[in-house]
Every structure is written in structure tokens, then in C-alpha cells.
């Protein structure tokens, strides 16, 4: 979740850029944090003080991840939302929480992938947030079944 989604997306982009072998078949990003610097989306404002993973905590995490998060704003490896060209990115499943400061990160990345003709599927989890009721059985099963189709 969150930082793991960031690292998975960054690894996917790097694997594409450096032609890793074997190539990745798919990417599964669960409640991914994909937009640095933090604080630049509507969900950031909408859920600023939400219990669990608040904006203040995300700011702390961004400083722990990078000493200067603003310095990576245009670097697609540390900020996947800066992806300029999605060509070669494998099919991607994004599973954002609906009430979360980083929800829009997944929506923005999904739009970038779709514009780049990448098979991207978005499974929004209704009534969910980090540190709360994240997994609803039906949506979770659907997203995992979709991932299985990419891997076979």
C-alpha cells in the first residue's frame, strides 16, 4: 500500500527504461502514492485531516522518503505521475481507497496510462481509507482475478 505502490510503479518504469529481462507482465498498485510533491490534488484537500493517514503524516513520510520531495517533481522514477511516455508500461491495475489523501494519485496515473494506450484498470474501493475498511470482498476479488488474467 501507498509507498509500496510508489516503489512498484517506479520499478515498472525503470524496468521499461532499462529494458529489464524478463519483462514485467503486469503491475498491481494497491492504494498507491504516486504524486510527489504531496499536496497537489483535490483528494489531498478533501481528506486533509482524515483519521489514519492524514496529510500531515503524508508530509512526514515524503520527507522521510526524499530529503527534498519538490526536487523530484519532474523525475518519473521518484514521481510516477511525471511519466511523460507510457509506451512499454505493462497492463496495470490500480486500486485506490475512496476516502484517502492519495486517492487522486491513482486516478492521475490511470489517466496517464490510458492516454499512452496502456491497458489500465481502476478498481475504486467505495467507503474505504488507509487504516480503515480498505478491502471490500467483491472489489478485492475482482481486482485479483483481473491480475490473474494478465499473468496467465
PDB file of C-alpha atoms in Angstrom:
ATOM      1  CA  UNK A   1       0.000   0.000   0.000  1.00  0.00           C
ATOM      2  CA  UNK A   2       0.957   3.640  -0.544  1.00  0.00           C
ATOM      3  CA  UNK A   3       4.786   3.709  -0.531  1.00  0.00           C
ATOM      4  CA  UNK A   4       4.840   0.125  -1.809  1.00  0.00           C
ATOM      5  CA  UNK A   5       2.682   1.236  -4.734  1.00  0.00           C
ATOM      6  CA  UNK A   6       5.123   4.077  -5.365  1.00  0.00           C
ATOM      7  CA  UNK A   7       8.079   1.681  -5.369  1.00  0.00           C
ATOM      8  CA  UNK A   8       6.261  -0.817  -7.593  1.00  0.00           C
ATOM      9  CA  UNK A   9       5.366   1.887 -10.132  1.00  0.00           C
ATOM     10  CA  UNK A  10       8.912   3.262 -10.058  1.00  0.00           C
ATOM     11  CA  UNK A  11      10.313  -0.243 -10.583  1.00  0.00           C
ATOM     12  CA  UNK A  12       7.936  -0.786 -13.503  1.00  0.00           C
ATOM     13  CA  UNK A  13       9.043   2.472 -15.140  1.00  0.00           C
ATOM     14  CA  UNK A  14      12.716   1.710 -14.526  1.00  0.00           C
ATOM     15  CA  UNK A  15      12.324  -1.836 -15.877  1.00  0.00           C
ATOM     16  CA  UNK A  16      10.835  -0.374 -19.050  1.00  0.00           C
ATOM     17  CA  UNK A  17      13.512   2.338 -19.334  1.00  0.00           C
ATOM     18  CA  UNK A  18      16.405  -0.082 -18.804  1.00  0.00           C
ATOM     19  CA  UNK A  19      14.879  -2.995 -20.746  1.00  0.00           C
ATOM     20  CA  UNK A  20      14.918  -5.432 -17.804  1.00  0.00           C
ATOM     21  CA  UNK A  21      14.641  -9.099 -18.746  1.00  0.00           C
ATOM     22  CA  UNK A  22      12.355 -10.867 -18.358  1.00  0.00           C
ATOM     23  CA  UNK A  23       9.856  -8.097 -18.997  1.00  0.00           C
ATOM     24  CA  UNK A  24       7.128  -7.456 -16.467  1.00  0.00           C
ATOM     25  CA  UNK A  25       3.728  -8.893 -17.347  1.00  0.00           C
ATOM     26  CA  UNK A  26       1.586  -6.659 -15.146  1.00  0.00           C
ATOM     27  CA  UNK A  27       1.568  -4.146 -12.335  1.00  0.00           C
ATOM     28  CA  UNK A  28      -0.809  -4.174  -9.334  1.00  0.00           C
ATOM     29  CA  UNK A  29      -0.822  -0.933  -7.355  1.00  0.00           C
ATOM     30  CA  UNK A  30      -2.867  -1.096  -4.157  1.00  0.00           C
ATOM     31  CA  UNK A  31      -3.679   2.367  -2.741  1.00  0.00           C
ATOM     32  CA  UNK A  32      -0.615   3.781  -4.488  1.00  0.00           C
ATOM     33  CA  UNK A  33       1.132   7.007  -3.530  1.00  0.00           C
ATOM     34  CA  UNK A  34       2.263   8.242  -6.948  1.00  0.00           C
ATOM     35  CA  UNK A  35       2.383  12.017  -6.874  1.00  0.00           C
ATOM     36  CA  UNK A  36       5.258  13.979  -5.324  1.00  0.00           C
ATOM     37  CA  UNK A  37       5.452  16.581  -4.026  1.00  0.00           C
ATOM     38  CA  UNK A  38       2.450  15.898  -1.854  1.00  0.00           C
ATOM     39  CA  UNK A  39      -0.454  18.288  -1.545  1.00  0.00           C
ATOM     40  CA  UNK A  40      -1.271  18.999  -5.179  1.00  0.00           C
ATOM     41  CA  UNK A  41      -4.551  17.099  -5.696  1.00  0.00           C
ATOM     42  CA  UNK A  42      -8.215  17.529  -4.779  1.00  0.00           C
ATOM     43  CA  UNK A  43      -8.201  14.425  -2.579  1.00  0.00           C
ATOM     44  CA  UNK A  44      -5.337  15.969  -0.606  1.00  0.00           C
ATOM     45  CA  UNK A  45      -7.601  18.888   0.273  1.00  0.00           C
ATOM     46  CA  UNK A  46     -10.771  16.799   0.655  1.00  0.00           C
ATOM     47  CA  UNK A  47      -9.241  14.377   3.163  1.00  0.00           C
ATOM     48  CA  UNK A  48      -6.555  16.567   4.745  1.00  0.00           C
ATOM     49  CA  UNK A  49      -7.494  15.718   8.343  1.00  0.00           C
ATOM     50  CA  UNK A  50      -8.868  12.217   7.863  1.00  0.00           C
ATOM     51  CA  UNK A  51      -8.094   9.769  10.690  1.00  0.00           C
ATOM     52  CA  UNK A  52      -5.440   7.219   9.815  1.00  0.00           C
ATOM     53  CA  UNK A  53      -3.218   8.507   7.053  1.00  0.00           C
ATOM     54  CA  UNK A  54      -3.658  12.279   7.285  1.00  0.00           C
ATOM     55  CA  UNK A  55      -1.980  14.875   5.100  1.00  0.00           C
ATOM     56  CA  UNK A  56       0.360  15.784   7.961  1.00  0.00           C
ATOM     57  CA  UNK A  57       1.561  12.158   8.162  1.00  0.00           C
ATOM     58  CA  UNK A  58       1.999  12.008   4.387  1.00  0.00           C
ATOM     59  CA  UNK A  59       4.145  15.142   4.515  1.00  0.00           C
ATOM     60  CA  UNK A  60       6.329  13.449   7.132  1.00  0.00           C
ATOM     61  CA  UNK A  61       6.596  10.301   5.002  1.00  0.00           C
ATOM     62  CA  UNK A  62       7.525  12.332   1.922  1.00  0.00           C
ATOM     63  CA  UNK A  63      10.366  13.965   3.849  1.00  0.00           C
ATOM     64  CA  UNK A  64      11.495  10.529   5.089  1.00  0.00           C
ATOM     65  CA  UNK A  65      11.411   9.144   1.531  1.00  0.00           C
ATOM     66  CA  UNK A  66      13.209  12.123  -0.018  1.00  0.00           C
ATOM     67  CA  UNK A  67      15.051  14.916   1.689  1.00  0.00           C
ATOM     68  CA  UNK A  68      13.597  17.370  -0.844  1.00  0.00           C
ATOM     69  CA  UNK A  69      10.379  15.972  -2.391  1.00  0.00           C
ATOM     70  CA  UNK A  70       9.956  19.039  -4.628  1.00  0.00           C
ATOM     71  CA  UNK A  71      13.273  18.209  -6.308  1.00  0.00           C
ATOM     72  CA  UNK A  72      11.787  15.023  -7.768  1.00  0.00           C
ATOM     73  CA  UNK A  73       8.615  16.603  -9.182  1.00  0.00           C
ATOM     74  CA  UNK A  74       9.707  16.002 -12.796  1.00  0.00           C
ATOM     75  CA  UNK A  75      11.545  12.698 -12.244  1.00  0.00           C
ATOM     76  CA  UNK A  76       9.305   9.798 -13.322  1.00  0.00           C
ATOM     77  CA  UNK A  77      11.192   7.317 -11.132  1.00  0.00           C
ATOM     78  CA  UNK A  78      10.602   9.105  -7.824  1.00  0.00           C
ATOM     79  CA  UNK A  79       7.344  10.669  -9.033  1.00  0.00           C
ATOM     80  CA  UNK A  80       5.483   8.268 -11.358  1.00  0.00           C
ATOM     81  CA  UNK A  81       2.827  10.921 -12.016  1.00  0.00           C
ATOM     82  CA  UNK A  82       5.509  12.750 -14.016  1.00  0.00           C
ATOM     83  CA  UNK A  83       5.550   9.900 -16.553  1.00  0.00           C
ATOM     84  CA  UNK A  84       5.940  11.541 -19.959  1.00  0.00           C
ATOM     85  CA  UNK A  85       5.539   8.455 -22.144  1.00  0.00           C
ATOM     86  CA  UNK A  86       3.640   5.341 -21.048  1.00  0.00           C
ATOM     87  CA  UNK A  87       4.727   3.229 -24.039  1.00  0.00           C
ATOM     88  CA  UNK A  88       6.089  -0.103 -22.814  1.00  0.00           C
ATOM     89  CA  UNK A  89       4.432   0.001 -19.381  1.00  0.00           C
ATOM     90  CA  UNK A  90       2.717  -3.353 -18.751  1.00  0.00           C
ATOM     91  CA  UNK A  91      -1.008  -3.693 -18.072  1.00  0.00           C
ATOM     92  CA  UNK A  92      -1.708  -2.028 -14.743  1.00  0.00           C
ATOM     93  CA  UNK A  93      -4.362  -2.443 -12.081  1.00  0.00           C
ATOM     94  CA  UNK A  94      -4.832   0.479  -9.701  1.00  0.00           C
ATOM     95  CA  UNK A  95      -6.851   0.092  -6.506  1.00  0.00           C
ATOM     96  CA  UNK A  96      -7.305   3.445  -4.748  1.00  0.00           C
ATOM     97  CA  UNK A  97      -9.193   3.942  -1.498  1.00  0.00           C
ATOM     98  CA  UNK A  98     -12.149   6.284  -1.930  1.00  0.00           C
ATOM     99  CA  UNK A  99     -11.582   8.488   1.145  1.00  0.00           C
ATOM    100  CA  UNK A 100      -7.837   8.997   1.141  1.00  0.00           C
ATOM    101  CA  UNK A 101      -5.418  11.900   0.685  1.00  0.00           C
ATOM    102  CA  UNK A 102      -3.632   9.934  -2.072  1.00  0.00           C
ATOM    103  CA  UNK A 103      -6.765   8.737  -3.927  1.00  0.00           C
ATOM    104  CA  UNK A 104      -6.236  11.123  -6.841  1.00  0.00           C
ATOM    105  CA  UNK A 105      -2.677   9.860  -7.340  1.00  0.00           C
ATOM    106  CA  UNK A 106      -4.102   6.618  -8.731  1.00  0.00           C
ATOM    107  CA  UNK A 107      -6.652   8.483 -10.855  1.00  0.00           C
ATOM    108  CA  UNK A 108      -3.966  10.720 -12.383  1.00  0.00           C
ATOM    109  CA  UNK A 109      -1.648   7.794 -13.103  1.00  0.00           C
ATOM    110  CA  UNK A 110      -4.506   5.785 -14.609  1.00  0.00           C
ATOM    111  CA  UNK A 111      -5.270   8.705 -16.953  1.00  0.00           C
ATOM    112  CA  UNK A 112      -1.587   8.921 -17.980  1.00  0.00           C
ATOM    113  CA  UNK A 113      -1.526   5.202 -18.765  1.00  0.00           C
ATOM    114  CA  UNK A 114      -4.794   5.260 -20.728  1.00  0.00           C
ATOM    115  CA  UNK A 115      -3.594   8.259 -22.771  1.00  0.00           C
ATOM    116  CA  UNK A 116      -0.461   6.220 -23.538  1.00  0.00           C
ATOM    117  CA  UNK A 117      -2.557   3.238 -24.725  1.00  0.00           C
ATOM    118  CA  UNK A 118      -1.654   1.081 -21.721  1.00  0.00           C
ATOM    119  CA  UNK A 119      -4.274  -1.414 -20.551  1.00  0.00           C
ATOM    120  CA  UNK A 120      -5.079   0.175 -17.179  1.00  0.00           C
ATOM    121  CA  UNK A 121      -7.940  -0.874 -14.917  1.00  0.00           C
ATOM    122  CA  UNK A 122      -9.162   1.168 -11.988  1.00  0.00           C
ATOM    123  CA  UNK A 123     -10.938  -0.540  -9.076  1.00  0.00           C
ATOM    124  CA  UNK A 124     -12.081   2.189  -6.708  1.00  0.00           C
ATOM    125  CA  UNK A 125     -12.920   0.795  -3.288  1.00  0.00           C
ATOM    126  CA  UNK A 126     -16.039   2.598  -2.024  1.00  0.00           C
ATOM    127  CA  UNK A 127     -16.193   3.704   1.617  1.00  0.00           C
ATOM    128  CA  UNK A 128     -12.557   2.876   2.233  1.00  0.00           C
ATOM    129  CA  UNK A 129      -9.459   4.626   3.535  1.00  0.00           C
ATOM    130  CA  UNK A 130      -5.942   3.767   4.626  1.00  0.00           C
ATOM    131  CA  UNK A 131      -6.001   2.404   8.138  1.00  0.00           C
ATOM    132  CA  UNK A 132      -9.700   1.628   7.853  1.00  0.00           C
ATOM    133  CA  UNK A 133     -12.078  -0.553   5.889  1.00  0.00           C
ATOM    134  CA  UNK A 134      -9.780  -0.934   2.913  1.00  0.00           C
ATOM    135  CA  UNK A 135     -10.861  -4.230   1.416  1.00  0.00           C
ATOM    136  CA  UNK A 136     -14.393  -4.916   0.345  1.00  0.00           C
ATOM    137  CA  UNK A 137     -14.668  -8.529  -0.645  1.00  0.00           C
ATOM    138  CA  UNK A 138     -16.202  -8.149  -4.137  1.00  0.00           C
ATOM    139  CA  UNK A 139     -13.887  -5.380  -5.363  1.00  0.00           C
ATOM    140  CA  UNK A 140     -10.829  -7.099  -3.917  1.00  0.00           C
ATOM    141  CA  UNK A 141     -11.688 -10.380  -5.625  1.00  0.00           C
ATOM    142  CA  UNK A 142     -12.387  -8.658  -8.953  1.00  0.00           C
ATOM    143  CA  UNK A 143      -9.041  -6.854  -8.912  1.00  0.00           C
ATOM    144  CA  UNK A 144      -7.138 -10.040  -8.067  1.00  0.00           C
ATOM    145  CA  UNK A 145      -8.984 -12.004 -10.766  1.00  0.00           C
ATOM    146  CA  UNK A 146      -8.068  -9.312 -13.316  1.00  0.00           C
ATOM    147  CA  UNK A 147      -4.412  -9.581 -12.249  1.00  0.00           C
ATOM    148  CA  UNK A 148      -4.559 -13.361 -12.731  1.00  0.00           C
ATOM    149  CA  UNK A 149      -5.703 -12.892 -16.344  1.00  0.00           C
ATOM    150  CA  UNK A 150      -2.538 -10.871 -17.059  1.00  0.00           C
ATOM    151  CA  UNK A 151      -0.284 -13.456 -15.509  1.00  0.00           C
ATOM    152  CA  UNK A 152      -1.586 -16.455 -17.465  1.00  0.00           C
TER     153      UNK A 152
END
